[in-house]
mmCIF file of C-alpha atoms in Angstrom:
data_model
loop_
_atom_site.group_PDB
_atom_site.id
_atom_site.type_symbol
_atom_site.label_atom_id
_atom_site.label_comp_id
_atom_site.label_asym_id
_atom_site.label_seq_id
_atom_site.Cartn_x
_atom_site.Cartn_y
_atom_site.Cartn_z
ATOM 1 C CA MET A 1 -19.174 12.021 25.152
ATOM 2 C CA SER A 2 -21.340 8.996 25.166
ATOM 3 C CA LEU A 3 -21.150 6.612 22.203
ATOM 4 C CA ILE A 4 -24.619 5.638 20.643
ATOM 5 C CA VAL A 5 -24.221 2.587 18.373
ATOM 6 C CA TRP A 6 -26.884 0.779 16.549
ATOM 7 C CA ARG A 7 -28.898 -2.492 15.979
ATOM 8 C CA ILE A 8 -31.387 -2.895 13.346
ATOM 9 C CA SER A 9 -33.660 -5.907 15.069
ATOM 10 C CA HIS A 10 -36.491 -8.177 13.866
ATOM 11 C CA LYS A 11 -39.895 -7.173 16.031
ATOM 12 C CA LYS A 12 -40.056 -10.109 17.173
ATOM 13 C CA GLN A 13 -36.421 -10.723 18.656
ATOM 14 C CA ILE A 14 -36.545 -6.847 20.505
ATOM 15 C CA ASN A 15 -37.611 -8.708 24.155
ATOM 16 C CA SER A 16 -33.974 -11.217 23.271
ATOM 17 C CA VAL A 17 -31.683 -9.676 21.330
ATOM 18 C CA PHE A 18 -29.854 -8.287 24.022
ATOM 19 C CA LYS A 19 -29.641 -11.323 26.154
ATOM 20 C CA PRO A 20 -26.554 -13.422 25.677
ATOM 21 C CA GLU A 21 -28.659 -17.122 25.448
ATOM 22 C CA ALA A 22 -30.198 -14.808 22.110
ATOM 23 C CA SER A 23 -26.584 -14.184 20.617
ATOM 24 C CA SER A 24 -24.998 -17.281 20.604
ATOM 25 C CA CYS A 25 -27.648 -19.619 18.892
ATOM 26 C CA SER A 26 -25.134 -18.899 15.696
ATOM 27 C CA GLY A 27 -21.704 -17.216 15.006
ATOM 28 C CA GLY A 28 -20.564 -14.697 12.950
ATOM 29 C CA ARG A 29 -17.454 -12.604 11.501
ATOM 30 C CA TRP A 30 -16.281 -12.654 14.687
ATOM 31 C CA ASN A 31 -17.552 -15.069 16.776
ATOM 32 C CA SER A 32 -18.082 -18.970 17.153
ATOM 33 C CA LYS A 33 -21.079 -20.041 17.761
ATOM 34 C CA GLY A 34 -22.358 -21.188 21.083
ATOM 35 C CA THR A 35 -20.029 -17.719 22.069
ATOM 36 C CA SER A 36 -22.554 -14.537 23.099
ATOM 37 C CA LEU A 37 -22.151 -11.966 21.515
ATOM 38 C CA ILE A 38 -24.197 -9.088 20.182
ATOM 39 C CA TYR A 39 -22.733 -6.726 16.630
ATOM 40 C CA THR A 40 -24.061 -3.014 16.658
ATOM 41 C CA SER A 41 -22.761 0.031 14.500
ATOM 42 C CA ALA A 42 -21.298 2.765 14.097
ATOM 43 C CA THR A 43 -24.324 4.627 12.752
ATOM 44 C CA LEU A 44 -27.861 3.894 11.892
ATOM 45 C CA SER A 45 -27.548 3.582 8.417
ATOM 46 C CA LEU A 46 -24.242 1.305 8.866
ATOM 47 C CA ALA A 47 -26.382 -1.563 10.704
ATOM 48 C CA THR A 48 -28.798 -0.690 7.902
ATOM 49 C CA LEU A 49 -26.324 -1.556 5.618
ATOM 50 C CA GLU A 50 -25.141 -4.941 8.062
ATOM 51 C CA ALA A 51 -28.314 -5.986 8.348
ATOM 52 C CA LEU A 52 -29.340 -5.888 4.525
ATOM 53 C CA VAL A 53 -26.081 -7.884 3.407
ATOM 54 C CA SER A 54 -27.787 -10.755 5.380
ATOM 55 C CA MET A 55 -31.329 -10.739 3.870
ATOM 56 C CA GLU A 56 -33.609 -9.554 0.607
ATOM 57 C CA ILE A 57 -34.500 -6.043 0.173
ATOM 58 C CA GLU A 58 -38.667 -6.875 -0.431
ATOM 59 C CA ASN A 59 -37.416 -8.280 2.613
ATOM 60 C CA PHE A 60 -37.102 -5.629 4.942
ATOM 61 C CA GLY A 61 -40.223 -4.088 5.837
ATOM 62 C CA ASN A 62 -42.513 -2.775 8.663
ATOM 63 C CA ILE A 63 -40.787 -5.430 10.528
ATOM 64 C CA PHE A 64 -37.852 -4.429 11.703
ATOM 65 C CA VAL A 65 -36.926 -1.707 14.479
ATOM 66 C CA SER A 66 -34.012 0.381 14.897
ATOM 67 C CA ILE A 67 -32.580 0.097 18.307
ATOM 68 C CA GLY A 68 -29.730 2.306 19.873
ATOM 69 C CA VAL A 69 -27.257 1.232 22.652
ATOM 70 C CA LYS A 70 -25.387 4.386 24.618
ATOM 71 C CA ILE A 71 -21.730 3.295 25.673
ATOM 72 C CA PRO A 72 -21.003 5.743 28.798
ATOM 73 C CA ASP A 73 -18.105 8.194 28.968
ATOM 74 C CA ASN A 74 -14.647 7.043 29.483
ATOM 75 C CA PHE A 75 -15.934 3.288 28.909
ATOM 76 C CA PRO A 76 -13.013 0.717 27.495
ATOM 77 C CA ILE A 77 -13.362 0.011 23.946
ATOM 78 C CA LYS A 78 -10.531 -2.398 23.443
ATOM 79 C CA GLN A 79 -9.967 -2.187 18.624
ATOM 80 C CA VAL A 80 -8.507 -4.466 16.776
ATOM 81 C CA ASP A 81 -6.345 -3.643 14.435
ATOM 82 C CA GLU A 82 -6.889 -3.558 10.838
ATOM 83 C CA ASN A 83 -3.202 -3.651 9.325
ATOM 84 C CA LEU A 84 -3.299 -7.079 11.482
ATOM 85 C CA LEU A 85 -5.806 -8.570 9.525
ATOM 86 C CA PRO A 86 -5.491 -11.291 6.770
ATOM 87 C CA HIS A 87 -5.923 -9.705 3.332
ATOM 88 C CA ASN A 88 -8.911 -12.086 2.572
ATOM 89 C CA TRP A 89 -11.091 -10.124 6.018
ATOM 90 C CA ARG A 90 -13.605 -8.445 4.299
ATOM 91 C CA ASP A 91 -14.165 -12.254 2.153
ATOM 92 C CA THR A 92 -17.676 -13.519 2.369
ATOM 93 C CA SER A 93 -16.803 -16.635 3.514
ATOM 94 C CA PRO A 94 -14.235 -14.525 6.368
ATOM 95 C CA PRO A 95 -11.424 -16.714 7.516
ATOM 96 C CA ALA A 96 -11.436 -18.433 10.443
ATOM 97 C CA VAL A 97 -8.686 -16.602 12.490
ATOM 98 C CA LEU A 98 -11.245 -13.458 12.622
ATOM 99 C CA ALA A 99 -13.768 -15.360 14.790
ATOM 100 C CA SER A 100 -10.514 -16.446 16.476
ATOM 101 C CA ILE A 101 -9.967 -12.673 17.689
ATOM 102 C CA GLY A 102 -13.448 -12.521 18.972
ATOM 103 C CA ASP A 103 -13.776 -15.859 20.440
ATOM 104 C CA LYS A 104 -10.383 -14.956 22.546
ATOM 105 C CA TRP A 105 -11.258 -11.040 23.532
ATOM 106 C CA LEU A 106 -14.476 -12.577 24.688
ATOM 107 C CA THR A 107 -12.937 -15.219 27.044
ATOM 108 C CA ALA A 108 -10.139 -12.614 28.173
ATOM 109 C CA LYS A 109 -13.173 -9.928 29.200
ATOM 110 C CA THR A 110 -10.754 -7.561 28.961
ATOM 111 C CA THR A 111 -13.643 -5.260 27.902
ATOM 112 C CA ALA A 112 -17.087 -5.023 28.013
ATOM 113 C CA VAL A 113 -16.823 -3.646 23.889
ATOM 114 C CA LEU A 114 -14.983 -4.857 20.867
ATOM 115 C CA LYS A 115 -14.476 -1.941 18.389
ATOM 116 C CA VAL A 116 -13.308 -3.481 14.900
ATOM 117 C CA PRO A 117 -13.853 -2.739 11.264
ATOM 118 C CA SER A 118 -16.587 -3.223 8.856
ATOM 119 C CA ALA A 119 -16.419 -5.631 5.960
ATOM 120 C CA ILE A 120 -19.032 -3.678 4.190
ATOM 121 C CA ILE A 121 -17.331 -0.104 4.349
ATOM 122 C CA PRO A 122 -13.778 -0.664 6.604
ATOM 123 C CA GLN A 123 -13.279 2.908 6.514
ATOM 124 C CA GLU A 124 -16.743 2.583 9.280
ATOM 125 C CA TYR A 125 -16.923 0.507 12.498
ATOM 126 C CA ASN A 126 -18.924 -2.242 14.206
ATOM 127 C CA TYR A 127 -19.313 -2.556 18.160
ATOM 128 C CA LEU A 128 -19.372 -6.457 19.527
ATOM 129 C CA ILE A 129 -20.928 -6.322 23.110
ATOM 130 C CA ASN A 130 -19.979 -8.980 25.631
ATOM 131 C CA PRO A 131 -23.180 -9.379 27.077
ATOM 132 C CA LEU A 132 -21.272 -10.880 29.750
ATOM 133 C CA HIS A 133 -18.904 -9.090 30.647
ATOM 134 C CA PRO A 134 -19.396 -7.472 33.931
ATOM 135 C CA ASP A 135 -19.638 -4.082 32.477
ATOM 136 C CA PHE A 136 -22.633 -4.438 30.207
ATOM 137 C CA GLU A 137 -24.840 -3.289 32.929
ATOM 138 C CA ARG A 138 -23.635 -0.228 32.483
ATOM 139 C CA ILE A 139 -24.529 0.388 28.699
ATOM 140 C CA SER A 140 -28.163 1.526 28.279
ATOM 141 C CA ILE A 141 -29.975 0.054 25.958
ATOM 142 C CA TYR A 142 -32.685 2.563 24.422
ATOM 143 C CA PRO A 143 -36.549 1.492 23.346
ATOM 144 C CA PRO A 144 -37.234 -0.083 20.453
ATOM 145 C CA GLN A 145 -38.210 2.278 17.054
ATOM 146 C CA SER A 146 -40.175 1.296 13.744
ATOM 147 C CA PHE A 147 -37.950 1.706 11.221
ATOM 148 C CA THR A 148 -38.842 0.390 7.594
ATOM 149 C CA LEU A 149 -36.464 1.520 4.239
ATOM 150 C CA ASP A 150 -37.908 4.016 1.411
ATOM 151 C CA ARG A 151 -39.460 2.064 -1.061
ATOM 152 C CA ASN A 152 -36.657 3.512 -3.622
ATOM 153 C CA LEU A 153 -33.999 0.985 -2.087
ATOM 154 C CA LYS A 154 -36.339 -1.893 -3.611
ATOM 155 C CA ASN A 155 -34.970 -1.109 -7.098
ATOM 156 C CA ILE A 156 -31.625 -0.463 -6.207
ATOM 157 C CA GLU A 157 -30.193 -4.268 -7.438
ATOM 158 C CA LYS A 158 -32.605 -4.111 -10.612
ATOM 159 C CA LYS A 159 -30.817 -0.780 -11.518
ATOM 160 C CA LEU A 160 -27.290 -2.057 -10.069
ATOM 161 C CA LEU A 161 -27.505 -5.395 -12.110
ATOM 162 C CA THR A 162 -29.091 -2.744 -15.239
ATOM 163 C CA GLU A 163 -25.944 -0.558 -15.483
ATOM 164 C CA SER A 164 -23.801 -3.465 -15.354
ATOM 165 C CA TYR A 165 -25.386 -5.309 -17.738
ATOM 166 C CA LYS A 166 -25.407 -1.714 -20.350
ATOM 167 C CA VAL A 167 -22.017 -1.479 -19.882
ATOM 168 C CA VAL A 168 -20.619 -4.576 -20.564
ATOM 169 C CA LEU A 169 -22.422 -4.811 -23.622
ATOM 170 C CA ASN A 170 -21.269 -1.744 -24.711
ATOM 171 C CA LYS A 171 -17.725 -2.991 -25.012
ATOM 172 C CA TYR A 172 -19.004 -5.046 -27.145
#
């Protein structure tokens, strides 16, 4: 059975998000700046969380799209063993060894897809795609779909802060 992974992208970037030059502009947890790597997630909800950690919920209006990516049956996927990662791999400022792992995988070109644990929810996975790999052309990219979040999500941070504040006050 084919695997569908997801990407949340700004509407302005939909024509370039899967192009090598666009993905090399900035580094990430699993790659250095200047290396082409496309980040996708196993589920649309995880892709949403991955996008939310880098922006304010208020900015997450009707300017984003969700893009499904189909990885074919029997497509080779390499997986990073979480047990071999440093204890601080989930830190907000990730250790440089993670980018080194991704960069080495990109250079080796053993597979077009690398499965890595999510730093947000380590029991779930992100799928990193090498747009320069010869097998990249076998991956199908679905048309972008309009994507908006429920307005109630805007209150989550406020509610969490309020509840945390109440817990602290109740201790004293």
